[in-house]
Amino acid sequence: MELIDGNLIAATIIAELKAEVAALPGRKPCIALVRIGDDPASLSYVKKKEKTAAEIGLTSRIILPPVTISQTDLFALLDQLNADPTVDGILVQSPLPKHLSEVAVFRRVSALKDVDGFNTLNLGKVAQEDETGFVACTPAGIMELLARSGVDLKGRHVVVLGRSLIVGKPVALLALQKKAGANATVTVCHSGTTNLPALTRQADVLIAAIGRAEFVTADMVKPGAVIIDVGINRVPDPTKKTGYRLTGDVHFPSVSPLASKITPVPGGVGPMTVALLMKNTLKAYRLQTAS
Ligand code: NDP
């Protein structure tokens, strides 16, 4: 079994981006990070994004609207950022408070600054295999992780657990694309899937993104499969200072001995998501400045 080290691969991408940013003349790329409310996971994600941006030499602008902000006021804020020539990328950290529609908010972000890749136009471009758009960071990160770990999906059976717009659907579309590194046969499973273990056992590459702690167990996996664990679940653990431990959607102790390659949680897909956000920000800058 080989551990796929997301921290190491993300660090390589970050170093590549840092060199690219250092070579840019004039203004550095800027990402606006909009965080609404005090969700502790959102707080730590935004901090990590800010820190990584600084490490690469990107500027970040943190915007903290009140948790009670109306959709109309949030739209006005996004319109301002969309029109601001010094802002290249815009990210609205999810989850949003219940009174706001995530899909409507994602649609409001200009497609040219949509570094999260959730705007309708950019999701459509993934389906059309049009590389001028932005690919959502976690699915893009998974594809980079596979490519940089020497996993070619061509002709392989990829089984995706989960059909969210953020992970499951776009990663399935990416694996399906008719291009080098992809070109897989793809099965997507969800809560309505019957006999799920029979499908996961057929996977050459299993991508688990359902948000259920340690859901995938050894009996659900084909020996020699590549396992990508996207899940980030907080499981209560009184022995930890935080009171919880982080675990994925895969039961690592029983599945890892069977896998040919596997990502850990933490330290697998998570760091790639942040690295790909930075890559998208540089792409957005190049789009805005035509450089
Ligand atoms: P969502 O809750 O939006 O989607 C979960 C998906 O899993 C849904 O399609 C749901 O089915 C399916 N599902 C849930 N339970 C089951 C089950 N028992 N059997 C089969 N399918 C099931 O989650 P996200 O896609 O946003 O996130 C998934 C996980 O990935 C979470 O743990 C999240 O924290 C993590 N994540 C990690 C990131 C990273 O950077 N590493 C980034 C984004 C997410 P249905 O559609 O039928 O409801």
mmCIF file of C-alpha atoms in Angstrom, residues 57-263:
data_model
loop_
_atom_site.group_PDB
_atom_site.id
_atom_site.type_symbol
_atom_site.label_atom_id
_atom_site.label_comp_id
_atom_site.label_asym_id
_atom_site.label_seq_id
_atom_site.Cartn_x
_atom_site.Cartn_y
_atom_site.Cartn_z
ATOM 1 C CA GLY A 57 2.480 36.087 -2.667
ATOM 2 C CA LEU A 58 -1.207 36.571 -3.440
ATOM 3 C CA THR A 59 -3.214 39.289 -1.749
ATOM 4 C CA SER A 60 -6.324 38.266 0.133
ATOM 5 C CA ARG A 61 -9.197 40.452 1.235
ATOM 6 C CA ILE A 62 -11.247 39.020 4.069
ATOM 7 C CA ILE A 63 -14.848 40.194 4.166
ATOM 8 C CA LEU A 64 -17.005 39.322 7.178
ATOM 9 C CA PRO A 65 -20.622 40.349 6.628
ATOM 10 C CA PRO A 66 -22.978 39.912 9.615
ATOM 11 C CA VAL A 67 -24.648 36.501 9.894
ATOM 12 C CA THR A 68 -28.001 38.247 9.421
ATOM 13 C CA ILE A 69 -27.069 39.731 6.023
ATOM 14 C CA SER A 70 -29.987 39.548 3.600
ATOM 15 C CA GLN A 71 -29.625 37.939 0.202
ATOM 16 C CA THR A 72 -30.178 41.360 -1.415
ATOM 17 C CA ASP A 73 -27.331 42.923 0.576
ATOM 18 C CA LEU A 74 -25.056 39.957 -0.114
ATOM 19 C CA PHE A 75 -25.815 40.279 -3.834
ATOM 20 C CA ALA A 76 -24.923 43.997 -3.641
ATOM 21 C CA LEU A 77 -21.611 43.100 -1.978
ATOM 22 C CA LEU A 78 -20.865 40.467 -4.636
ATOM 23 C CA ASP A 79 -21.765 42.923 -7.413
ATOM 24 C CA GLN A 80 -19.250 45.374 -5.939
ATOM 25 C CA LEU A 81 -16.540 42.709 -5.849
ATOM 26 C CA ASN A 82 -17.469 41.553 -9.368
ATOM 27 C CA ALA A 83 -16.933 45.124 -10.613
ATOM 28 C CA ASP A 84 -13.734 45.787 -8.622
ATOM 29 C CA PRO A 85 -10.745 45.608 -11.004
ATOM 30 C CA THR A 86 -8.361 44.919 -8.097
ATOM 31 C CA VAL A 87 -10.187 41.704 -7.130
ATOM 32 C CA ASP A 88 -9.439 38.690 -9.338
ATOM 33 C CA GLY A 89 -11.127 35.836 -7.504
ATOM 34 C CA ILE A 90 -14.145 35.655 -5.184
ATOM 35 C CA LEU A 91 -14.901 32.841 -2.770
ATOM 36 C CA VAL A 92 -17.993 32.686 -0.584
ATOM 37 C CA GLN A 93 -17.244 30.125 2.114
ATOM 38 C CA SER A 94 -19.935 27.481 2.538
ATOM 39 C CA PRO A 95 -21.973 26.492 4.444
ATOM 40 C CA LEU A 96 -24.069 29.652 4.350
ATOM 41 C CA PRO A 97 -26.691 30.535 6.974
ATOM 42 C CA LYS A 98 -29.999 28.812 6.204
ATOM 43 C CA HIS A 99 -31.805 31.991 5.039
ATOM 44 C CA LEU A 100 -29.422 32.342 2.067
ATOM 45 C CA SER A 101 -29.623 30.226 -1.088
ATOM 46 C CA GLU A 102 -26.185 28.769 -1.842
ATOM 47 C CA VAL A 103 -26.981 28.136 -5.496
ATOM 48 C CA ALA A 104 -28.255 31.717 -5.974
ATOM 49 C CA VAL A 105 -25.163 33.121 -4.245
ATOM 50 C CA PHE A 106 -22.793 30.974 -6.322
ATOM 51 C CA ARG A 107 -24.588 32.153 -9.479
ATOM 52 C CA ARG A 108 -24.137 35.794 -8.476
ATOM 53 C CA VAL A 109 -20.343 35.543 -8.454
ATOM 54 C CA SER A 110 -19.039 36.618 -11.856
ATOM 55 C CA ALA A 111 -18.078 33.562 -13.925
ATOM 56 C CA LEU A 112 -14.719 35.263 -14.599
ATOM 57 C CA LYS A 113 -13.945 35.512 -10.852
ATOM 58 C CA ASP A 114 -15.574 32.260 -9.781
ATOM 59 C CA VAL A 115 -12.434 30.589 -8.405
ATOM 60 C CA ASP A 116 -14.604 28.089 -6.508
ATOM 61 C CA GLY A 117 -16.054 26.871 -9.829
ATOM 62 C CA PHE A 118 -19.665 26.699 -8.620
ATOM 63 C CA ASN A 119 -21.180 29.197 -11.051
ATOM 64 C CA THR A 120 -23.580 27.607 -13.560
ATOM 65 C CA LEU A 121 -21.405 28.645 -16.504
ATOM 66 C CA ASN A 122 -18.273 27.049 -15.059
ATOM 67 C CA LEU A 123 -20.063 23.835 -14.103
ATOM 68 C CA GLY A 124 -21.403 23.730 -17.677
ATOM 69 C CA LYS A 125 -17.903 24.200 -19.080
ATOM 70 C CA VAL A 126 -16.759 21.102 -17.156
ATOM 71 C CA ALA A 127 -19.519 19.131 -18.885
ATOM 72 C CA GLN A 128 -18.489 20.617 -22.249
ATOM 73 C CA GLU A 129 -14.791 19.902 -21.582
ATOM 74 C CA ASP A 130 -14.082 23.597 -22.140
ATOM 75 C CA GLU A 131 -10.868 24.411 -20.285
ATOM 76 C CA THR A 132 -11.404 28.186 -20.283
ATOM 77 C CA GLY A 133 -13.634 27.836 -17.204
ATOM 78 C CA PHE A 134 -12.881 27.216 -13.534
ATOM 79 C CA VAL A 135 -13.087 23.695 -12.167
ATOM 80 C CA ALA A 136 -14.267 23.388 -8.555
ATOM 81 C CA CYS A 137 -11.203 23.102 -6.307
ATOM 82 C CA THR A 138 -11.823 19.738 -4.609
ATOM 83 C CA PRO A 139 -12.604 17.809 -7.827
ATOM 84 C CA ALA A 140 -9.705 19.552 -9.604
ATOM 85 C CA GLY A 141 -7.490 18.693 -6.615
ATOM 86 C CA ILE A 142 -8.500 15.025 -6.786
ATOM 87 C CA MET A 143 -7.584 14.865 -10.486
ATOM 88 C CA GLU A 144 -4.178 16.488 -9.806
ATOM 89 C CA LEU A 145 -3.592 14.145 -6.888
ATOM 90 C CA LEU A 146 -4.255 11.139 -9.130
ATOM 91 C CA ALA A 147 -2.159 12.474 -12.022
ATOM 92 C CA ARG A 148 0.790 13.371 -9.799
ATOM 93 C CA SER A 149 0.594 9.937 -8.108
ATOM 94 C CA GLY A 150 0.872 8.189 -11.468
ATOM 95 C CA VAL A 151 -2.747 6.975 -11.591
ATOM 96 C CA ASP A 152 -4.071 7.041 -15.157
ATOM 97 C CA LEU A 153 -7.868 6.641 -15.181
ATOM 98 C CA LYS A 154 -8.040 5.557 -18.824
ATOM 99 C CA GLY A 155 -10.247 2.483 -19.135
ATOM 100 C CA ARG A 156 -10.523 2.097 -15.357
ATOM 101 C CA HIS A 157 -13.804 1.858 -13.481
ATOM 102 C CA VAL A 158 -14.169 4.886 -11.202
ATOM 103 C CA VAL A 159 -16.913 4.679 -8.588
ATOM 104 C CA VAL A 160 -17.862 7.992 -6.975
ATOM 105 C CA LEU A 161 -19.781 7.950 -3.689
ATOM 106 C CA GLY A 162 -21.814 11.152 -3.483
ATOM 107 C CA ARG A 163 -23.429 13.405 -6.099
ATOM 108 C CA SER A 164 -23.031 16.889 -4.605
ATOM 109 C CA LEU A 165 -22.396 19.848 -6.906
ATOM 110 C CA ILE A 166 -19.237 20.585 -4.943
ATOM 111 C CA VAL A 167 -17.543 17.189 -5.209
ATOM 112 C CA GLY A 168 -19.401 14.144 -6.529
ATOM 113 C CA LYS A 169 -20.934 15.422 -9.778
ATOM 114 C CA PRO A 170 -17.961 17.482 -11.017
ATOM 115 C CA VAL A 171 -15.373 14.795 -10.177
ATOM 116 C CA ALA A 172 -17.502 12.234 -12.042
ATOM 117 C CA LEU A 173 -17.607 14.561 -15.081
ATOM 118 C CA LEU A 174 -13.837 15.115 -14.917
ATOM 119 C CA ALA A 175 -13.078 11.391 -14.752
ATOM 120 C CA LEU A 176 -15.418 10.911 -17.720
ATOM 121 C CA GLN A 177 -13.739 13.532 -19.927
ATOM 122 C CA LYS A 178 -12.254 12.225 -23.140
ATOM 123 C CA LYS A 179 -8.723 13.371 -22.457
ATOM 124 C CA ALA A 180 -5.357 12.162 -21.175
ATOM 125 C CA GLY A 181 -5.444 11.058 -17.553
ATOM 126 C CA ALA A 182 -9.249 10.695 -17.586
ATOM 127 C CA ASN A 183 -11.398 8.661 -20.011
ATOM 128 C CA ALA A 184 -12.706 6.394 -17.258
ATOM 129 C CA THR A 185 -15.930 4.434 -16.985
ATOM 130 C CA VAL A 186 -17.792 6.149 -14.164
ATOM 131 C CA THR A 187 -20.473 5.031 -11.736
ATOM 132 C CA VAL A 188 -21.983 7.574 -9.330
ATOM 133 C CA CYS A 189 -23.674 6.356 -6.131
ATOM 134 C CA HIS A 190 -25.910 8.252 -3.712
ATOM 135 C CA SER A 191 -28.388 7.668 -0.916
ATOM 136 C CA GLY A 192 -30.878 6.132 -3.376
ATOM 137 C CA THR A 193 -28.388 3.558 -4.707
ATOM 138 C CA THR A 194 -29.327 -0.057 -4.046
ATOM 139 C CA ASN A 195 -26.700 -2.641 -3.195
ATOM 140 C CA LEU A 196 -23.954 -0.076 -2.937
ATOM 141 C CA PRO A 197 -21.215 -2.513 -1.764
ATOM 142 C CA ALA A 198 -21.648 -4.570 -4.958
ATOM 143 C CA LEU A 199 -20.819 -1.419 -6.954
ATOM 144 C CA THR A 200 -17.951 -0.181 -4.781
ATOM 145 C CA ARG A 201 -16.362 -3.649 -5.004
ATOM 146 C CA GLN A 202 -16.106 -3.127 -8.795
ATOM 147 C CA ALA A 203 -14.121 0.085 -8.411
ATOM 148 C CA ASP A 204 -10.549 0.306 -9.670
ATOM 149 C CA VAL A 205 -10.627 3.807 -8.218
ATOM 150 C CA LEU A 206 -13.065 4.605 -5.412
ATOM 151 C CA ILE A 207 -13.758 8.261 -4.579
ATOM 152 C CA ALA A 208 -15.691 8.605 -1.323
ATOM 153 C CA ALA A 209 -17.443 11.957 -0.786
ATOM 154 C CA ILE A 210 -20.537 11.381 1.331
ATOM 155 C CA GLY A 211 -19.737 12.902 4.723
ATOM 156 C CA ARG A 212 -20.314 9.678 6.713
ATOM 157 C CA ALA A 213 -17.468 8.820 9.080
ATOM 158 C CA GLU A 214 -15.648 5.579 8.164
ATOM 159 C CA PHE A 215 -18.561 4.423 5.963
ATOM 160 C CA VAL A 216 -16.402 2.485 3.481
ATOM 161 C CA THR A 217 -15.179 -0.731 5.067
ATOM 162 C CA ALA A 218 -12.880 -3.506 3.827
ATOM 163 C CA ASP A 219 -15.746 -5.679 2.548
ATOM 164 C CA MET A 220 -16.734 -2.853 0.149
ATOM 165 C CA VAL A 221 -13.355 -2.597 -1.584
ATOM 166 C CA LYS A 222 -11.643 -4.598 -4.337
ATOM 167 C CA PRO A 223 -8.067 -5.575 -3.419
ATOM 168 C CA GLY A 224 -5.607 -3.332 -5.256
ATOM 169 C CA ALA A 225 -8.051 -0.431 -5.658
ATOM 170 C CA VAL A 226 -6.972 3.206 -5.442
ATOM 171 C CA ILE A 227 -8.932 4.914 -2.655
ATOM 172 C CA ILE A 228 -9.528 8.667 -2.551
ATOM 173 C CA ASP A 229 -11.138 9.729 0.709
ATOM 174 C CA VAL A 230 -12.700 13.184 0.422
ATOM 175 C CA GLY A 231 -14.699 13.076 3.660
ATOM 176 C CA ILE A 232 -13.898 15.336 6.580
ATOM 177 C CA ASN A 233 -15.898 14.232 9.609
ATOM 178 C CA ARG A 234 -15.547 15.322 13.219
ATOM 179 C CA VAL A 235 -15.975 12.368 15.553
ATOM 180 C CA PRO A 236 -16.269 13.106 19.294
ATOM 181 C CA ASP A 237 -13.057 12.057 21.084
ATOM 182 C CA PRO A 238 -12.579 13.071 24.710
ATOM 183 C CA THR A 239 -8.853 12.159 24.546
ATOM 184 C CA LYS A 240 -8.257 15.081 22.151
ATOM 185 C CA LYS A 241 -7.760 18.677 23.260
ATOM 186 C CA THR A 242 -10.359 19.776 20.734
ATOM 187 C CA GLY A 243 -12.833 17.122 21.934
ATOM 188 C CA TYR A 244 -12.988 15.535 18.469
ATOM 189 C CA ARG A 245 -10.850 13.777 15.901
ATOM 190 C CA LEU A 246 -11.015 14.181 12.137
ATOM 191 C CA THR A 247 -11.780 11.143 10.069
ATOM 192 C CA GLY A 248 -12.669 10.444 6.467
ATOM 193 C CA ASP A 249 -15.490 8.515 4.816
ATOM 194 C CA VAL A 250 -13.227 5.471 4.653
ATOM 195 C CA HIS A 251 -12.367 3.159 7.558
ATOM 196 C CA PHE A 252 -8.633 3.621 7.074
ATOM 197 C CA PRO A 253 -7.347 0.819 9.372
ATOM 198 C CA SER A 254 -9.231 -1.963 7.555
ATOM 199 C CA VAL A 255 -9.215 -0.542 3.997
ATOM 200 C CA SER A 256 -5.602 0.659 3.704
ATOM 201 C CA PRO A 257 -4.008 -2.840 3.744
ATOM 202 C CA LEU A 258 -6.165 -3.769 0.721
ATOM 203 C CA ALA A 259 -5.586 -0.605 -1.315
ATOM 204 C CA SER A 260 -2.768 -0.108 -3.811
ATOM 205 C CA LYS A 261 -2.841 3.620 -3.018
ATOM 206 C CA ILE A 262 -4.899 5.572 -0.511
ATOM 207 C CA THR A 263 -5.245 9.146 0.731
#
